[in-house]
Short mmCIF file of C-alpha atoms and ligand atoms in Angstrom, two decimals:
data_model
loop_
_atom_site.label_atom_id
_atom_site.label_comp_id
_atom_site.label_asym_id
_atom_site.label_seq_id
_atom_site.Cartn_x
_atom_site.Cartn_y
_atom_site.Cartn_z
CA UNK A 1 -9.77 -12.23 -7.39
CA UNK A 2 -6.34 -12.79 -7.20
CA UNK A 3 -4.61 -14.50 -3.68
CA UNK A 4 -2.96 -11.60 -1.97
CA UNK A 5 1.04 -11.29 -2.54
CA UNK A 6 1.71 -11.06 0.84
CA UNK A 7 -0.25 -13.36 3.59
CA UNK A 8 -0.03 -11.16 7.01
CA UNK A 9 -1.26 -13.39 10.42
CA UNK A 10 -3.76 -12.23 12.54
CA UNK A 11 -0.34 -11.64 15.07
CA UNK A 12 0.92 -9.20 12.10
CA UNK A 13 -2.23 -6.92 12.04
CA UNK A 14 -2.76 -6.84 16.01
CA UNK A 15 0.78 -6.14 16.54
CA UNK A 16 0.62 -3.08 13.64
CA UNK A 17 -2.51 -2.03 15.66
CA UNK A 18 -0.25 -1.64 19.00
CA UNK A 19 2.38 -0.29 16.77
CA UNK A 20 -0.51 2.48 15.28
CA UNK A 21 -1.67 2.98 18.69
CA UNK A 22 1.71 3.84 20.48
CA UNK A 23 3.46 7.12 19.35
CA UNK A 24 6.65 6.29 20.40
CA UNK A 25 6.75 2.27 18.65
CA UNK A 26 9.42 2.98 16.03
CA UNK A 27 7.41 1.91 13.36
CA UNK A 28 5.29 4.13 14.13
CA UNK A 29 3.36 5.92 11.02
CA UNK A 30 0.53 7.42 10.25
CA UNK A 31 -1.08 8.98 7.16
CA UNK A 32 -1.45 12.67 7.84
CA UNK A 33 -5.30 12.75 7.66
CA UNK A 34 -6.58 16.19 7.53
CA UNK A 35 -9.89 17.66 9.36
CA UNK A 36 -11.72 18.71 5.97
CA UNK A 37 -11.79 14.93 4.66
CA UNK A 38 -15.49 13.43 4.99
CA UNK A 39 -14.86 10.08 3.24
CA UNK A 40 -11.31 8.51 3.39
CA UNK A 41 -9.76 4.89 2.09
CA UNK A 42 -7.58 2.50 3.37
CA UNK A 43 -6.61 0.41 0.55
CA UNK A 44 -4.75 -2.70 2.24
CA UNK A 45 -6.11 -2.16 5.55
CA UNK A 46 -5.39 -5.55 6.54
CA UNK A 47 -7.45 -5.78 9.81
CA UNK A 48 -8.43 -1.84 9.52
CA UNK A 49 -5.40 -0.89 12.05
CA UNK A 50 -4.70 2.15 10.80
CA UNK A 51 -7.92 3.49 10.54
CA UNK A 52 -8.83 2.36 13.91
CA UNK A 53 -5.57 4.08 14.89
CA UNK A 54 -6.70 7.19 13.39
CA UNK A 55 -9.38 7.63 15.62
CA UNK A 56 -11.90 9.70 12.79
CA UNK A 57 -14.26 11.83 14.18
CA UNK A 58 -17.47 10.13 14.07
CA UNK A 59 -19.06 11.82 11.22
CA UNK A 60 -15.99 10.63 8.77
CA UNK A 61 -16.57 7.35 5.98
CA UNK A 62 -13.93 5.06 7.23
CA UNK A 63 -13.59 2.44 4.60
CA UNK A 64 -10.76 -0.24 3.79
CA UNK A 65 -10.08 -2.96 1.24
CA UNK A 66 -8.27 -5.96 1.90
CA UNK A 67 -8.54 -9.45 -0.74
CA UNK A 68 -7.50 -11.10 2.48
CA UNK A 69 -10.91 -12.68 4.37
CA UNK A 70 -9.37 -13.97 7.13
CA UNK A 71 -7.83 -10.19 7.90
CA UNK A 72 -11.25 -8.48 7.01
CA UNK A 73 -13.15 -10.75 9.48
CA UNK A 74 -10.41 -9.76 12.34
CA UNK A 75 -10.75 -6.50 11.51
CA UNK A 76 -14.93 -6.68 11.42
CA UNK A 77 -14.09 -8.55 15.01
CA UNK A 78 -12.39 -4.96 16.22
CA UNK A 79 -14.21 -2.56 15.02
CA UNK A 80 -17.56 -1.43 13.47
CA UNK A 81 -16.23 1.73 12.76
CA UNK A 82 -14.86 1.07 9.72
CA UNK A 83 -16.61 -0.04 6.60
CA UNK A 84 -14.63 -3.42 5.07
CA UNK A 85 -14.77 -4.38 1.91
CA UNK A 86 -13.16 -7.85 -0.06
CA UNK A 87 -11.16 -5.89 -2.40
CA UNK A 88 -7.86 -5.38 -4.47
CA UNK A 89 -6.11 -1.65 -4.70
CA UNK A 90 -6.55 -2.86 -9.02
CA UNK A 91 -10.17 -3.05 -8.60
CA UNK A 92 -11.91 -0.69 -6.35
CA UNK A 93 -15.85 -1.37 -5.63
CA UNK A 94 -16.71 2.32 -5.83
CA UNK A 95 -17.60 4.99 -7.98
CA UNK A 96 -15.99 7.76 -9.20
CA UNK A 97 -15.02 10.83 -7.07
CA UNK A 98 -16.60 9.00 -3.65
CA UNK A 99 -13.30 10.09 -1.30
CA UNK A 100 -11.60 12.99 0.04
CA UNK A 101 -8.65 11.27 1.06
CA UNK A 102 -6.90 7.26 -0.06
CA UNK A 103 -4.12 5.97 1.75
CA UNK A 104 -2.05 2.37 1.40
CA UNK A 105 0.38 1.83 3.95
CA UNK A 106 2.68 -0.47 3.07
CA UNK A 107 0.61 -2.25 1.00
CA UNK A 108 1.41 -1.12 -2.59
CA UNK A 109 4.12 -2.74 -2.83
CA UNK A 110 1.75 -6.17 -3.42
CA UNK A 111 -0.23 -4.52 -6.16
CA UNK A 112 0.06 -3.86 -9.95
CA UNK A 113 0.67 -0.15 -9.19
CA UNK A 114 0.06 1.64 -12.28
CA UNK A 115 -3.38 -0.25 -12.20
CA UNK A 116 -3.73 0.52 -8.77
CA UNK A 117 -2.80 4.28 -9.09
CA UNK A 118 -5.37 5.04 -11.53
CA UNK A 119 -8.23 3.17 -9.64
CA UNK A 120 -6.89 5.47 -6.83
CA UNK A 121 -7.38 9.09 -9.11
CA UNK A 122 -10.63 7.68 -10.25
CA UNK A 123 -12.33 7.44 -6.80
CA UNK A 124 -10.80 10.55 -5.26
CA UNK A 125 -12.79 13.55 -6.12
CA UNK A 126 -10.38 16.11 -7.92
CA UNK A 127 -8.23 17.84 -5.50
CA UNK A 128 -8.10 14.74 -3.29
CA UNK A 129 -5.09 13.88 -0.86
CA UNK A 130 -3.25 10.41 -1.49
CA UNK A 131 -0.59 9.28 1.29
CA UNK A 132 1.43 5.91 0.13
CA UNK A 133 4.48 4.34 2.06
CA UNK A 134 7.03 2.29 -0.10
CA UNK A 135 9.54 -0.09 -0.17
CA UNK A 136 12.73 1.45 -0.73
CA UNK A 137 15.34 -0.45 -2.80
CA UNK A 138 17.09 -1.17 -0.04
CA UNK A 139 14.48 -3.59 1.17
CA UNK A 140 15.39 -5.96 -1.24
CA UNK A 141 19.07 -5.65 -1.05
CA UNK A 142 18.82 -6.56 2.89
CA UNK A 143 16.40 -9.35 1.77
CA UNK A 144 18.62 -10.44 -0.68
CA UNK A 145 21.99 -10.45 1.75
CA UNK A 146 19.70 -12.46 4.33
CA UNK A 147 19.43 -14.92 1.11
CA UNK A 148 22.73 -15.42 0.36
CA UNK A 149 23.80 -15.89 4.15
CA UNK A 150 21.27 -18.71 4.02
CA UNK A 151 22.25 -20.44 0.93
CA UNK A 152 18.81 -19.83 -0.65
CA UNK A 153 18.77 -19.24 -4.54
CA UNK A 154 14.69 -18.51 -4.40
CA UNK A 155 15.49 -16.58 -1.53
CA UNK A 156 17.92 -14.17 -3.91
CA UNK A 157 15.70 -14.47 -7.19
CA UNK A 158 12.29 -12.96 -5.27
CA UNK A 159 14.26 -9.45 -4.10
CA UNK A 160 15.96 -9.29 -7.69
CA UNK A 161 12.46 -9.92 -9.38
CA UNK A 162 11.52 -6.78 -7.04
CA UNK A 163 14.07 -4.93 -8.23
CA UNK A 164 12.96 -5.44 -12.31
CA UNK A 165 9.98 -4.00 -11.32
CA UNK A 166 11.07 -1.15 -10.00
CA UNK A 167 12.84 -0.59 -12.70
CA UNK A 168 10.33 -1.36 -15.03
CA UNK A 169 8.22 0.93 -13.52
CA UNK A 170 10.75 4.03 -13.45
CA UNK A 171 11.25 2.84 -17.38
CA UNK A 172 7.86 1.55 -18.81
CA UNK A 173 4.94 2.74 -15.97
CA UNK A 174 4.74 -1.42 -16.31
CA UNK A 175 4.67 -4.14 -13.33
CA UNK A 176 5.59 -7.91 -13.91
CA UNK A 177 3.97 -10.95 -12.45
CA UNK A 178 5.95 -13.44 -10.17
CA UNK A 179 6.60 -15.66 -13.05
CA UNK A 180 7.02 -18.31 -10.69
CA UNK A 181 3.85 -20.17 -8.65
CA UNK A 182 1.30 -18.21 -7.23
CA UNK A 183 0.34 -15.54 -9.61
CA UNK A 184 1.10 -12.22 -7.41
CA UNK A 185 2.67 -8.85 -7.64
CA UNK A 186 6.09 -7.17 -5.59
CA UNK A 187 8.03 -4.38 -6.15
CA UNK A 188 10.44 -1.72 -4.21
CA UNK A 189 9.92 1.17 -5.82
CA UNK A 190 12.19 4.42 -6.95
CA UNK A 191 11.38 7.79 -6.02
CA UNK A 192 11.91 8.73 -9.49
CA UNK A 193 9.39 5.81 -10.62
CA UNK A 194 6.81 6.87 -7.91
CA UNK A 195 6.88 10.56 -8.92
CA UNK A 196 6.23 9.05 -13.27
CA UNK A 197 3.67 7.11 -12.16
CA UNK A 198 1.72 9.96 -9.92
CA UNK A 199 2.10 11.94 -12.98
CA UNK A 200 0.63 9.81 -15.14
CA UNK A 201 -2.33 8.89 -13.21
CA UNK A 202 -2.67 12.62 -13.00
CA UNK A 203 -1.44 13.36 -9.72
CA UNK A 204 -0.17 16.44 -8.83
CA UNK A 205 2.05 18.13 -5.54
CA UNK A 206 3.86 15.10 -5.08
CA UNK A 207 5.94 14.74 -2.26
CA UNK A 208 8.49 11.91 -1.25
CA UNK A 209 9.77 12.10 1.37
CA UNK A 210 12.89 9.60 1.91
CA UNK A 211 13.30 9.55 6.06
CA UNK A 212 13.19 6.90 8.12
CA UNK A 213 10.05 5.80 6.05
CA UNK A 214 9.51 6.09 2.01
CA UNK A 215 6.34 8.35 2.07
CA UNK A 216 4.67 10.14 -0.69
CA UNK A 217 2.00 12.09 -0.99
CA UNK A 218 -0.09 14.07 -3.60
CA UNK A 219 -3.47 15.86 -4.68
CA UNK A 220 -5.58 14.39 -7.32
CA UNK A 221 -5.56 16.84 -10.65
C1 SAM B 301 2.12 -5.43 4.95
S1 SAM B 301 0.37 -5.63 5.02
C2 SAM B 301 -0.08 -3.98 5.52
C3 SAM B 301 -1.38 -3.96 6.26
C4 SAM B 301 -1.75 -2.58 6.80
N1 SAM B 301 -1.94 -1.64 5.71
C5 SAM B 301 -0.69 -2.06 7.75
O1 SAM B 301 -0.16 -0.98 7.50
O2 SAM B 301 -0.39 -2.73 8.74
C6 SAM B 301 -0.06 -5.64 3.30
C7 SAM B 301 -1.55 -5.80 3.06
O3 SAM B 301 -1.78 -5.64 1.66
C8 SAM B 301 -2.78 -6.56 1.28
N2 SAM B 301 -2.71 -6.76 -0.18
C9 SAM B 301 -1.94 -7.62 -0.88
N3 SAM B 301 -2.18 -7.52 -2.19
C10 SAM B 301 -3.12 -6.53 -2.33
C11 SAM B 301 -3.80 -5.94 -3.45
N4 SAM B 301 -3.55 -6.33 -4.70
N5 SAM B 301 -4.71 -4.96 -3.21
C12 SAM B 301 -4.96 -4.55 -1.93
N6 SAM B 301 -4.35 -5.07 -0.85
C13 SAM B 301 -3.45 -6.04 -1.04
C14 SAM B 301 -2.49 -7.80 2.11
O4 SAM B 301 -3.60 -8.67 2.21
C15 SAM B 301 -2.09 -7.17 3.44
O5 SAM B 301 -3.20 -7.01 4.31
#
């Protein structure tokens, strides 16, 4: 399995956890989860914050993939409500149609989407609900002004290597590996690119919703 793209501490998850658990935290967001879902996936989960944050009624699958171990075990240390597994969002350990609902919060952006997307349609049963937040361009453009202010050439090729990808997935439903090091995904991602690539992995009702987060959300066909 491929080394995740992006290596949260165990500080990062428990502080998302107080950020999941406290309404009025201002990065404070939740995937709309609704009543009717019986089996729902957290694909990223890190240490399972959101989930726990989600508080499912009891009879509800709770299940989330992480390739991090060290996040999985921290998670496993909070809660035996939720079902971990070591996985990637490319390569999903399940079978076809086993979920209601998959979410990834803020954890797409680390993945080979299009591969990702259709693992997604494949284990949601057809009508399924998908939530994903993104990485707006922008992300990369603030990351990339931090770069310059510190003299740091890396620093400024990473965000514009984020950039391609966006691109090349608004252009060619295609992501590029860091050519550099560590083999490992990024991207910031279009609206226009997300709404292609929900198409093509046969999404349909897509919503993106451009606030103060990059949401989108969709039904499987
Ligand atoms: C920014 S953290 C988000 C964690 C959690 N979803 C949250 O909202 O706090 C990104 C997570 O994506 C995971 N990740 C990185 N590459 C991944 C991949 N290819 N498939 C699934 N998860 C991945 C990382 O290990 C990390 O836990």
């Amino acid at each position: 399995m491929r080394a995740p793209a992006f290596d949260p501490t165990a500080e990062y998850h428990l502080n998302e956890l107080r950020i999941a658990q406290d309404a009025s935290a201002p990065g404070h967001l939740l995937p709309p989860i609704p009543a009717t879902c019986k089996a729902v996936l957290d694909i990223g989960c890190g240490a399972g914050q959101t989930l726990i944050a989600s508080s499912l009624s009891t009879g509800v699958l709770a299940c989330g993939v992480d390739p991090d171990a060290r996040a999985l075990s921290l998670g496993r240390s909070l809660t035996d409500r939720v079902n971990f597994a070591s996985a990637t969002g490319e390569y999903l350990p399940f079978s076809d149609g086993s979920f209601d609902m998959v979410f990834s919060r803020v954890a797409l952006p680390y993945m080979d989407i299009p591969a990702a997307l259709a693992e997604i349609s494949r284990v949601l049963r057809p009508g399924g609900h998908l939530w994903l937040s993104l990485h707006p361009p922008a992300f990369a453009f603030r990351t990339m002004g931090h770069a310059i202010r510190a003299g740091s050439l890396r620093g400024v090729v990473f965000p514009v290597y984020t950039l391609v990808n966006a691109l090349s997935l608004h252009l060619a439903n295609r992501q590029l590996l860091w050519p550099f090091g560590r083999r490992r995904y990024e991207s910031v991602q279009t609206a226009a690119g997300m709404n292609r690539a929900l198409q093509r992995a046969r999404f349909k009702d897509i919503r993106i919703q451009r606030n103060r987060f990059f949401v989108a959300s969709a039904r499987r066909t």
